[in-house]
Coordinates of C-alpha atoms and ligand atoms in Angstrom, one line a residue:
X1 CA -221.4 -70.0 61.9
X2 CA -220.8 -70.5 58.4
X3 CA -217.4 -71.4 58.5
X4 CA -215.3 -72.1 61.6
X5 CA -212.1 -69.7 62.1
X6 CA -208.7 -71.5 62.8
X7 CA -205.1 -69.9 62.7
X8 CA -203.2 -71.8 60.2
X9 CA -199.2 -71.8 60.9
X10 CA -197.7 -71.1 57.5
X11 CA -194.4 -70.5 58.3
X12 CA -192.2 -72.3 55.8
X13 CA -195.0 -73.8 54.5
X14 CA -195.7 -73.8 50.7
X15 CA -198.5 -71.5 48.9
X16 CA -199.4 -71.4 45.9
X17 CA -200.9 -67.8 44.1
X18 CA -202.1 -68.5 40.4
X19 CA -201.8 -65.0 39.1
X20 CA -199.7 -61.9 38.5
X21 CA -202.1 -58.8 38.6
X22 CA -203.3 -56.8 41.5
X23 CA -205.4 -59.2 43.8
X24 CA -202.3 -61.9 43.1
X25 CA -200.6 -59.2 44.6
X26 CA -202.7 -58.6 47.5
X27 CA -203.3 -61.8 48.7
X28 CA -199.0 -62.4 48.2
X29 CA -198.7 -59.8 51.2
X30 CA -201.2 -61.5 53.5
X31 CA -199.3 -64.8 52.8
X32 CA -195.3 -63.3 53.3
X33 CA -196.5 -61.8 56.7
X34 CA -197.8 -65.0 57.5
X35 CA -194.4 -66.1 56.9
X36 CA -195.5 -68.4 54.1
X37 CA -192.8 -70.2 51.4
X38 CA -194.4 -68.4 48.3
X39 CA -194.6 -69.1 44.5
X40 CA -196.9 -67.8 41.9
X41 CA -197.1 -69.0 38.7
X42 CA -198.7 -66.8 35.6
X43 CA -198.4 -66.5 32.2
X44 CA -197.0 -62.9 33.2
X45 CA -196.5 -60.9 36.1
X46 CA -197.4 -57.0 36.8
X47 CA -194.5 -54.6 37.3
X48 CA -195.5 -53.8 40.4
X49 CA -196.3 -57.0 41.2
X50 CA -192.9 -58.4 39.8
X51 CA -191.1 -55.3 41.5
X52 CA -192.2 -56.1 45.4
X53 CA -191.8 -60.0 44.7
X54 CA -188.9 -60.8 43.2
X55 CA -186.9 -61.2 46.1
X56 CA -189.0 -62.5 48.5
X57 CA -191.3 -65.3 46.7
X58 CA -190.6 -67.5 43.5
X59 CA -192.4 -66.5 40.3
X60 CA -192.4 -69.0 37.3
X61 CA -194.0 -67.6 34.2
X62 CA -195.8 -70.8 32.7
X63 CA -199.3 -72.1 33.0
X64 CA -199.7 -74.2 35.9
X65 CA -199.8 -77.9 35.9
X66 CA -201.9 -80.5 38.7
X67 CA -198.5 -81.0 39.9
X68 CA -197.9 -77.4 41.4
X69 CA -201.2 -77.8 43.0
X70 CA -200.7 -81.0 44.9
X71 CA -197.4 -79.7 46.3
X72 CA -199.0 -76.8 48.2
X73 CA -201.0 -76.6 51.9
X74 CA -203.2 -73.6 50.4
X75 CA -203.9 -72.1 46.7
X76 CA -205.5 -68.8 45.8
X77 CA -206.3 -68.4 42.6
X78 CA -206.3 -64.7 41.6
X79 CA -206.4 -62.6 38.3
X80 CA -208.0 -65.5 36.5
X81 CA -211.2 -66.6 34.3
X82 CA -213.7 -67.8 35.2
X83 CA -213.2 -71.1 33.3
X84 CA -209.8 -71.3 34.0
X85 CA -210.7 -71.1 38.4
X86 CA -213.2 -74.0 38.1
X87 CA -210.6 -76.2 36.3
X88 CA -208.0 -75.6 39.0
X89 CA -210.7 -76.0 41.8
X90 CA -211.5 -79.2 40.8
X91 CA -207.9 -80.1 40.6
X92 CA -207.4 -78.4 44.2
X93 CA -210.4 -80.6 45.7
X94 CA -209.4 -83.6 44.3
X95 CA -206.2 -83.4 45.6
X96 CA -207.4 -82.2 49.1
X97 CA -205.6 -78.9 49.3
X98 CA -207.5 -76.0 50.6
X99 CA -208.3 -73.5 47.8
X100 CA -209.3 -69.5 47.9
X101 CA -211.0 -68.3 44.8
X102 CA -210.4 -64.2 44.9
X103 CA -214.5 -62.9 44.4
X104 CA -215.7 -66.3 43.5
X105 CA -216.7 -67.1 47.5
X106 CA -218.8 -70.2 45.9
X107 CA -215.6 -71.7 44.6
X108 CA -213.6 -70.9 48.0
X109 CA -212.8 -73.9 50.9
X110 CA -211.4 -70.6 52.8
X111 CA -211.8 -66.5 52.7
X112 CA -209.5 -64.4 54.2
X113 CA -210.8 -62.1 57.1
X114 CA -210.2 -58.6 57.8
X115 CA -207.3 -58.6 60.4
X116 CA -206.3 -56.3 62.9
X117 CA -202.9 -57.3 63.2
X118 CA -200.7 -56.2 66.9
X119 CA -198.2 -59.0 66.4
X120 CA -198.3 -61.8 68.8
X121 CA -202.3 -60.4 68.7
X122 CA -204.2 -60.8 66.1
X123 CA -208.0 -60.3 65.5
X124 CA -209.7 -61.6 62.4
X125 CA -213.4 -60.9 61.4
X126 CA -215.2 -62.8 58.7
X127 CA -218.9 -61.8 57.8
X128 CA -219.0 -65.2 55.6
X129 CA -218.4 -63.6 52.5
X130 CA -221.9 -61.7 53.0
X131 CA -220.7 -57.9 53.5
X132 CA -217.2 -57.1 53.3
X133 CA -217.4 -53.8 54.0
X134 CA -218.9 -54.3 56.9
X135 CA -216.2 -56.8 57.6
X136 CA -213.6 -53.7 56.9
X137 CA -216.0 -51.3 59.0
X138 CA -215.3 -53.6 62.3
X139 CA -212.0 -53.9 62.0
X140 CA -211.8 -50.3 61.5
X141 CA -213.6 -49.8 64.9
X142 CA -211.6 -52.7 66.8
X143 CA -208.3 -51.1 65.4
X144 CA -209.6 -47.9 67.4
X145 CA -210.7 -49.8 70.4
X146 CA -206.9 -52.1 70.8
X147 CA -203.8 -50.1 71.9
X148 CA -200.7 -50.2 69.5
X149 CA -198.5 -51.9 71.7
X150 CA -200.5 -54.9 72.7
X151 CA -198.4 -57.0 70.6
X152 CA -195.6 -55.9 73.0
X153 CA -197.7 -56.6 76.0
X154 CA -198.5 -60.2 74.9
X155 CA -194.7 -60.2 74.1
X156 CA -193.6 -59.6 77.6
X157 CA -196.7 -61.9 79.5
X158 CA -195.1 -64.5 77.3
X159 CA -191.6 -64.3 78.4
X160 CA -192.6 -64.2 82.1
X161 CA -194.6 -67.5 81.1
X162 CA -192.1 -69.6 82.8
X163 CA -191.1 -67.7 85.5
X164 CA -194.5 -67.5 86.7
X165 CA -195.1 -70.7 86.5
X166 CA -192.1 -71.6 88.6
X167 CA -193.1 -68.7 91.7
X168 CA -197.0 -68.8 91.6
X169 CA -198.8 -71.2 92.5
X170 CA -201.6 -73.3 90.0
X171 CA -204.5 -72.3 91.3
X172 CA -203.5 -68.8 91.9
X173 CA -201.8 -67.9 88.3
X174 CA -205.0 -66.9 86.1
X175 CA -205.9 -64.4 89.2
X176 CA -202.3 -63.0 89.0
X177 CA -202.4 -62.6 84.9
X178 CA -206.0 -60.8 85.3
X179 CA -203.9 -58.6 87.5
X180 CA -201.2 -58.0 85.3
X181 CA -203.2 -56.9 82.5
X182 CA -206.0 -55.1 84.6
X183 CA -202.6 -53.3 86.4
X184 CA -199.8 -50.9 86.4
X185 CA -197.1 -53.4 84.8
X186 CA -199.3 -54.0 81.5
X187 CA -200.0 -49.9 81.3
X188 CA -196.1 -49.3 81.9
X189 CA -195.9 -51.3 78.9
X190 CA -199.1 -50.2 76.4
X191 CA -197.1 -47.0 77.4
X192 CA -193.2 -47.8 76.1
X193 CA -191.5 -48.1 79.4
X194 CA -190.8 -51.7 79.5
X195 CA -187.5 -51.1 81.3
X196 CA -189.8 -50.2 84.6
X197 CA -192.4 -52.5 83.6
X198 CA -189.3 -55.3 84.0
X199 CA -188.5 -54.3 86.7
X200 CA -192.0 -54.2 88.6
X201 CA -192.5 -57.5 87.1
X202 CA -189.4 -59.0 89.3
X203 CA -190.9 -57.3 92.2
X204 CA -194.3 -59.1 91.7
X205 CA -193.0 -62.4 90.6
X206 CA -191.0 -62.6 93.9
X207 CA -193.4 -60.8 96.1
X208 CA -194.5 -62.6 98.9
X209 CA -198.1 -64.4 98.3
X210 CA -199.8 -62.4 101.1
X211 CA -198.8 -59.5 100.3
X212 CA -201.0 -56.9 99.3
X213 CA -201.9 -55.8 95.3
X214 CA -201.5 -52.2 94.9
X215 CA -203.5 -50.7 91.4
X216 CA -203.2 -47.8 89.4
X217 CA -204.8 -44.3 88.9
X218 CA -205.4 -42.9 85.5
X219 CA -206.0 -39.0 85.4
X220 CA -208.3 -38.8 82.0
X221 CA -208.9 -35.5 80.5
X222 CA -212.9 -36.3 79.6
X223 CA -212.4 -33.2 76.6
X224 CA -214.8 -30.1 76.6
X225 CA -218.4 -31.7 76.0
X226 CA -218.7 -33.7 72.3
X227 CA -218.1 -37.4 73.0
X228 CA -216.4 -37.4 69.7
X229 CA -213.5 -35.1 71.1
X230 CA -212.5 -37.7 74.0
X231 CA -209.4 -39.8 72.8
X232 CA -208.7 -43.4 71.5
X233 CA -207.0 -43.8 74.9
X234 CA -209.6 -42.1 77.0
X235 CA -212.4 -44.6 75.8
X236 CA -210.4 -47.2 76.0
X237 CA -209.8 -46.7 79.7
X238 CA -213.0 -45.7 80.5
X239 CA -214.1 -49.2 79.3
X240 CA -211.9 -50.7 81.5
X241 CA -212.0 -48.9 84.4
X242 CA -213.2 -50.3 87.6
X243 CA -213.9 -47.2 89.4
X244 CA -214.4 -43.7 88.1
X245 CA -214.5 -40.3 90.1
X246 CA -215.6 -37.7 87.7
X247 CA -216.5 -33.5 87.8
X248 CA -219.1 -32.0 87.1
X249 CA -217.6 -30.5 83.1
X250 CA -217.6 -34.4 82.2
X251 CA -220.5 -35.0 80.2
X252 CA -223.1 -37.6 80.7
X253 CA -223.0 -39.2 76.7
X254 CA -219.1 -39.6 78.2
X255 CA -219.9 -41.3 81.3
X256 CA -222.2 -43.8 79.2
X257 CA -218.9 -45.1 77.5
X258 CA -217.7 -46.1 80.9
X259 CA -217.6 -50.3 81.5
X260 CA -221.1 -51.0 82.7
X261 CA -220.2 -52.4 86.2
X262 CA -217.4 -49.6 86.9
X263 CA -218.4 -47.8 90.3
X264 CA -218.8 -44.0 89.7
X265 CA -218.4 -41.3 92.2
X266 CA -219.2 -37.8 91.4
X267 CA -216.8 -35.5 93.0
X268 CA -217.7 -32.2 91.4
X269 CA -217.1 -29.2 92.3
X270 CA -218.9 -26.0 91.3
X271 CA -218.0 -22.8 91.9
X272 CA -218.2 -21.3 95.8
X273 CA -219.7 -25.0 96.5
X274 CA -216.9 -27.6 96.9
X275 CA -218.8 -30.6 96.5
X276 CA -215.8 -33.0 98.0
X277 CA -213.0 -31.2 99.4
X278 CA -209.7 -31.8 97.4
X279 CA -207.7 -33.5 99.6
X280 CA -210.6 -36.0 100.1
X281 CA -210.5 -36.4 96.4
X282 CA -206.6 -37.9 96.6
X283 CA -207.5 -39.8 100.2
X284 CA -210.5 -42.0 98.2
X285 CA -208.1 -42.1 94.4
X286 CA -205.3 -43.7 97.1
X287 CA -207.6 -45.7 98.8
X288 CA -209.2 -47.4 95.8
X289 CA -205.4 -48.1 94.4
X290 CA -204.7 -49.6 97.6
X291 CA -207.6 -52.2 96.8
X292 CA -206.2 -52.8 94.0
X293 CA -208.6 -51.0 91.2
X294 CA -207.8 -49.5 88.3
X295 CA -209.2 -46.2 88.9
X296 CA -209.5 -43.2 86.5
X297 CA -210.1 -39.6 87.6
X298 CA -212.0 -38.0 84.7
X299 CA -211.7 -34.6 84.0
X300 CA -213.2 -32.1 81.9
X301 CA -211.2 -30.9 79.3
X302 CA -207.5 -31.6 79.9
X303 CA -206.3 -32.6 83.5
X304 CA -203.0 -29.9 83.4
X305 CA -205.1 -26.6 82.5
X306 CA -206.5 -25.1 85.2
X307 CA -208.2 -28.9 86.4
X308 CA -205.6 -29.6 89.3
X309 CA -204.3 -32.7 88.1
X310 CA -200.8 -31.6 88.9
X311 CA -202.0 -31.8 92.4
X312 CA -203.4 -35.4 92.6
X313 CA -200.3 -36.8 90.2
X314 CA -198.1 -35.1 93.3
X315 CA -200.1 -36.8 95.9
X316 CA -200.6 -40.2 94.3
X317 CA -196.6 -40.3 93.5
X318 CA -196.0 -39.2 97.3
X319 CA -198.1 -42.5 98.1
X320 CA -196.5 -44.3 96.1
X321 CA -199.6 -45.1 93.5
X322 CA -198.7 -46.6 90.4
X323 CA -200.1 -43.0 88.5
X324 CA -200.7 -42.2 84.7
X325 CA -201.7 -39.0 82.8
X326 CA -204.1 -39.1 79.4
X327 CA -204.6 -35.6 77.6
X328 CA -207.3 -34.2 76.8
X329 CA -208.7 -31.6 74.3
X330 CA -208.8 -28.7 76.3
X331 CA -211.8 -26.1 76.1
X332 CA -210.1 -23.2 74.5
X333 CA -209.1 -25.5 71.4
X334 CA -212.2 -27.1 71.7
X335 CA -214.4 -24.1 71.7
X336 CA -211.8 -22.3 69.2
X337 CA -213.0 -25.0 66.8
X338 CA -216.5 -24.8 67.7
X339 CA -216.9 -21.3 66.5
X340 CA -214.2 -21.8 63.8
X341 CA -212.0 -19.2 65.1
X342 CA -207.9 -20.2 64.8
X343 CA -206.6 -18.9 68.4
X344 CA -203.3 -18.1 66.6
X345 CA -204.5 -17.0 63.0
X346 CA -201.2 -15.8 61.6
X347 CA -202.9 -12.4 60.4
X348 CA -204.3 -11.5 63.7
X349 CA -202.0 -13.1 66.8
X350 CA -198.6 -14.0 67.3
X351 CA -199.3 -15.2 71.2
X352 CA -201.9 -16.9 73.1
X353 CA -202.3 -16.8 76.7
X354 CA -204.6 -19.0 79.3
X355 CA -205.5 -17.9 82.3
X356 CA -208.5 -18.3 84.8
X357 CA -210.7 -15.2 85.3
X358 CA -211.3 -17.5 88.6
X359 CA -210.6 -14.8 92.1
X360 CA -211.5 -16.5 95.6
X361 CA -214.0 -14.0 96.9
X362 CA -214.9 -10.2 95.8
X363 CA -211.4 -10.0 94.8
X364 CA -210.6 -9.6 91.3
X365 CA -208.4 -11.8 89.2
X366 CA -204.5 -11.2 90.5
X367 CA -203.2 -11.3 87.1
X368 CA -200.1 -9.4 84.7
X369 CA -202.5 -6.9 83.2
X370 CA -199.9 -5.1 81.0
X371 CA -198.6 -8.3 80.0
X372 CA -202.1 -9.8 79.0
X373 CA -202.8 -6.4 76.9
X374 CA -200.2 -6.8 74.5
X375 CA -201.6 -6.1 71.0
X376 CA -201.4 -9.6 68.9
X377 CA -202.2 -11.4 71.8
X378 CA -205.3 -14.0 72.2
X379 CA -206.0 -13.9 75.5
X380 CA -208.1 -17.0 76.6
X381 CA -210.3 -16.6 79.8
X382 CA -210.8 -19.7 81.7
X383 CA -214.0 -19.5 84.3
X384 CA -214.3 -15.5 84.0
X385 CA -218.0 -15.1 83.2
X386 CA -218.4 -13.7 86.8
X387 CA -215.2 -11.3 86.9
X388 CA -215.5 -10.2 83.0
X389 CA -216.4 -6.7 83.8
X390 CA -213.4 -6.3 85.7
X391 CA -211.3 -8.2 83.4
X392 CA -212.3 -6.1 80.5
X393 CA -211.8 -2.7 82.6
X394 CA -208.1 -3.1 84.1
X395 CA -207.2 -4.6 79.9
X396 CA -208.5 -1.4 78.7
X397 CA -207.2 0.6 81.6
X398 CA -203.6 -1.4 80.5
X399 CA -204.2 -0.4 76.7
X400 CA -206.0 -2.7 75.1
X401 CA -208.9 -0.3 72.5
X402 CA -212.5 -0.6 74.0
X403 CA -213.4 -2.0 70.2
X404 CA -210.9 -5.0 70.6
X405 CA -213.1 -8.3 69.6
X406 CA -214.2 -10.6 72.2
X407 CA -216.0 -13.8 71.7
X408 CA -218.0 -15.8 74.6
X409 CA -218.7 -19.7 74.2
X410 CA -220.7 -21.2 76.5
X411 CA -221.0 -24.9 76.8
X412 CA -218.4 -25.2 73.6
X413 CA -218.8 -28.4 71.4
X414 CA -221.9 -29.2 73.4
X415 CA -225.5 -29.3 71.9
X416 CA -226.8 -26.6 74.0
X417 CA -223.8 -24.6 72.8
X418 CA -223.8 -20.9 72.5
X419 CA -221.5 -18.6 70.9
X420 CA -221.4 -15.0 71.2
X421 CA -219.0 -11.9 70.2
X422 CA -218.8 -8.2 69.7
X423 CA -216.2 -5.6 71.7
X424 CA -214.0 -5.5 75.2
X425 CA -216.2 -2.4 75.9
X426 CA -219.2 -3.9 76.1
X427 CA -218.1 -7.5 77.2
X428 CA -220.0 -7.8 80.2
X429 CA -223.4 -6.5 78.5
X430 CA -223.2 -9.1 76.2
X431 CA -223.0 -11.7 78.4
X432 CA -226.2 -10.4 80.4
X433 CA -228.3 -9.7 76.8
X434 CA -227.6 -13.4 75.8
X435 CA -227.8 -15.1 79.4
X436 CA -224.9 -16.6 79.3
X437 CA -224.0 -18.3 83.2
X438 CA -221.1 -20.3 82.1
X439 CA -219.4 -23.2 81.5
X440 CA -218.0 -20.4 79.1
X441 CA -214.9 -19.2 78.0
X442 CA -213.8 -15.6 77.1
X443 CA -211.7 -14.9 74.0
X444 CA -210.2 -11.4 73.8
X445 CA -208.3 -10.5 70.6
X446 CA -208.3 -9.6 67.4
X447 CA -209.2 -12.9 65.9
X448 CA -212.2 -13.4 68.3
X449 CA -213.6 -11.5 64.9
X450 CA -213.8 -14.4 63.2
X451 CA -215.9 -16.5 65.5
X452 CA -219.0 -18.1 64.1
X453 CA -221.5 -16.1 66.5
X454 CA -224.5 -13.8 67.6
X455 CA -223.7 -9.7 68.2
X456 CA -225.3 -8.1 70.1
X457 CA -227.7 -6.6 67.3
X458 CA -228.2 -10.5 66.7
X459 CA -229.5 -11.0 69.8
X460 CA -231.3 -7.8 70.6
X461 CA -233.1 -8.8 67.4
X462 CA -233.9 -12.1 68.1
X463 CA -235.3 -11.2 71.3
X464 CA -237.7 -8.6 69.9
X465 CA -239.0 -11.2 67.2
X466 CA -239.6 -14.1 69.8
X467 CA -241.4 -11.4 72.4
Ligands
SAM1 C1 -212.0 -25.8 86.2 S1 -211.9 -25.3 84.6 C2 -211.4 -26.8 83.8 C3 -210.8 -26.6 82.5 C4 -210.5 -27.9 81.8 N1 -209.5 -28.7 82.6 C5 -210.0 -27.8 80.4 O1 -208.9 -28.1 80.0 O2 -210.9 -27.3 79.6 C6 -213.5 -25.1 84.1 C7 -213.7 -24.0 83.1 O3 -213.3 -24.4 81.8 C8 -214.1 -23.8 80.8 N2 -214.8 -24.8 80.1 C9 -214.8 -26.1 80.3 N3 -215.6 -26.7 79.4 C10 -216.1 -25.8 78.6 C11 -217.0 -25.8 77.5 N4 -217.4 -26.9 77.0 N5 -217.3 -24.6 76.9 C12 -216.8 -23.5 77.4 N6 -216.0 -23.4 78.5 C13 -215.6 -24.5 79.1 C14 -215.0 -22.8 81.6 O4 -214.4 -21.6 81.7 C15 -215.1 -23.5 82.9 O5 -215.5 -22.6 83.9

């Protein structure tokens, strides 16, 4: 460690900034959220810099004397030669006051780190003057990693300080704050409702010792493949997740973002082969909550299209689970992007529809046909590989032309992913010439004609070079 991080309290406290341009400017920020007492002295100030200081720091246009030095806890010298910094750092040493030198790190007692700042937390990170752009890279990452509200989070453990002190015992109180922020209370709050989280704060601070800790559930939406695609929020509970029951759409780079020690249960289902029956799904999510885990329920794409999240949210809230719902990007946007096709391109569509091709049995797909043919409409076909033949048929038995576009992506946003197009008439041809077995959605509509993909002739010719 080349130098050792403290947090200074500067609160009323008296800086010093020698300068007037840009990095005087800068560092003047830094020091006012800090809630330092402020002055800079320069022989004269920037508008800008004169404009956002006036009121809030005191700037005296003179050279600066020993005196002005002496009379500060820190000095920053900014904006000035060379000459002119070595003078003022050997008056600063002498007189024992810390000193920053802006770009001159030799001439510096201090730097300033990058900061990730969630007010009450704070994170700083220093790379000893060596790469600050690294320094700026990390904190770019950590911003991504911390929620927004964990100031407020710190906020609220703080005023409960007292009170837990008073009801919970000594040497039970740093188990009862690792449950707080591992627990429902703490993501009531990271999610705005502090008025319950108050409330099921009471509840625990007076619970009875014995009594037992309930957890959460978190219902994830994992995104259609790309690990990039999965949210801020996502990752973040992934990595703090104690036990995670995932399908079989969630992708294995996601699962390797997961906290290293969570336990993982797959409970995929694929199609005609129910791996784990539903309602044993919500019996195990209410059971581990019961032990008191923070569980999340991963899901491919988002949780409220066609993934049956409404379901376990209904039976988690029946029991009584503390239960919470993250989006995610959904396969028709995701795959939409993939093959660069807008799903609402204002030239082409004024509607799009989702629905699942998906028919228990021989049956076919009990949907609105005439409805779904509607000219300007992008009709989006969720698990309809098997039934497109039929799907295809009863839209152009309802109207829609045989040469309507139609675009099939398989495995959307993932590497294997494939992307094919052509016409309603043929749809089901298509998907036999280019093997495609699914995951894979059907997009039927004009603006399917824009999709980045193989025809037919594409692949007919392909086939007969590689042969
Ligand atoms: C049970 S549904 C789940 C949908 C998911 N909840 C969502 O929002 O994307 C599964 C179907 O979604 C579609 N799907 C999911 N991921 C896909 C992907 N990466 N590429 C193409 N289709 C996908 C396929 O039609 C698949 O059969």
């Amino acid at each position: 460690m080349k130098a050792f991080p403290a947090y200074i309290d500067l609160r009323g406290r008296p800086v010093l900034i020698l300068g007037g341009g840009a990095a005087a400017l800068a560092k003047a920020r830094l020091m006012l959220a800090a809630g330092a007492k402020l002055t800079l002295i320069a022989a004269d100030f920037a508008p800008e810099t004169k404009a956002e200081l006036e009121t809030q720091a005191r700037l005296i246009a003179r050279e600066p004397v020993a005196a002005d030095i002496e009379a500060s806890v820190l000095v920053f010298i900014a904006d000035t030669e060379e000459s002119e910094a070595w003078r003022w750092a050997e008056v600063a040493r002498l007189a024992g006051v810390l000193l920053n030198v802006v770009d001159q790190p030799e001439l510096c007692d201090f730097t300033t780190p990058s900061i990730v700042d969630r007010g009450r937390v704070t994170v700083s990170i220093s790379t000893g003057g060596a790469a600050p752009v690294l320094g700026k890279r990390l904190r770019a990452d950590i911003e991504a990693l911390l929620p927004p509200r964990l100031g407020a989070l710190a906020e609220f453990a703080d005023r409960y300080r007292d009170t837990v002190k008073a009801t919970i015992a000594p040497e039970e109180r740093r188990t009862f704050w690792e449950e707080f922020f591992d627990g429902p209370i703490a993501a009531q709050i990271l999610a705005g409702d502090e008025a319950r989280a108050h409330e099921a704060m009471l509840a625990l601070v007076n619970r009875p010792q014995a009594e037992e800790k309930t957890g959460a559930v978190h219902i994830v939406g994992a995104g259609p493949g790309d690990p990039d695609l999965l949210t801020i929020k996502a990752l973040r509970l992934l990595q703090r997740a104690d036990v995670i029951l995932y399908d079989r759409l969630v992708s294995d780079e996601i699962l390797s973002l997961a906290r290293r020690d969570a336990e993982r249960f797959y409970v995929g289902k694929a199609k005609s082969n129910h791996a784990v029956p539903q309602e044993e799904i919500e019996a195990r999510l209410i059971e581990f909550a019961r032990q008191g885990k923070m569980v999340v329920r991963l899901k491919g794409g988002d949780p409220f299209v066609f993934g049956r999240g409404g379901e376990e949210l209904e039976a988690l809230r029946n029991a009584n689970i503390p239960v919470f719902v993250c989006p995610g990007v959904t396969a028709a946007t995701g795959c939409a992007a993939a093959a660069n096709m807008a799903l609402t391109h204002r030239d082409h569509a004024q509607a799009v529809t989702f629905v699942t091709g998906h028919a228990k049995g021989e049956a076919d797909p009990a949907l609105d046909w005439s409805a779904l043919a509607a000219l300007k409409n992008t009709l989006v076909v969720y698990m309809g590989v098997t039934k497109a033949e039929t799907i295809a048929a009863k839209l152009i038995e309802h109207g829609r032309g045989r040469d309507t576009p139609v675009a099939v992506i398989e495995n959307g946003t993932r590497e294997n992913q494939k992307i094919v197009k052509g016409a309603l008439g043929y749809l089901a041809h298509l998907i036999t010439a280019s093997e495609i077995k699914g995951p894979a959605l059907l997009v039927i509509g004009e603006v399917a004609a824009l999709a980045d993909g193989e025809t037919l002739i594409d692949i007919i010719a392909r086939q007969r070079a590689a042969a």
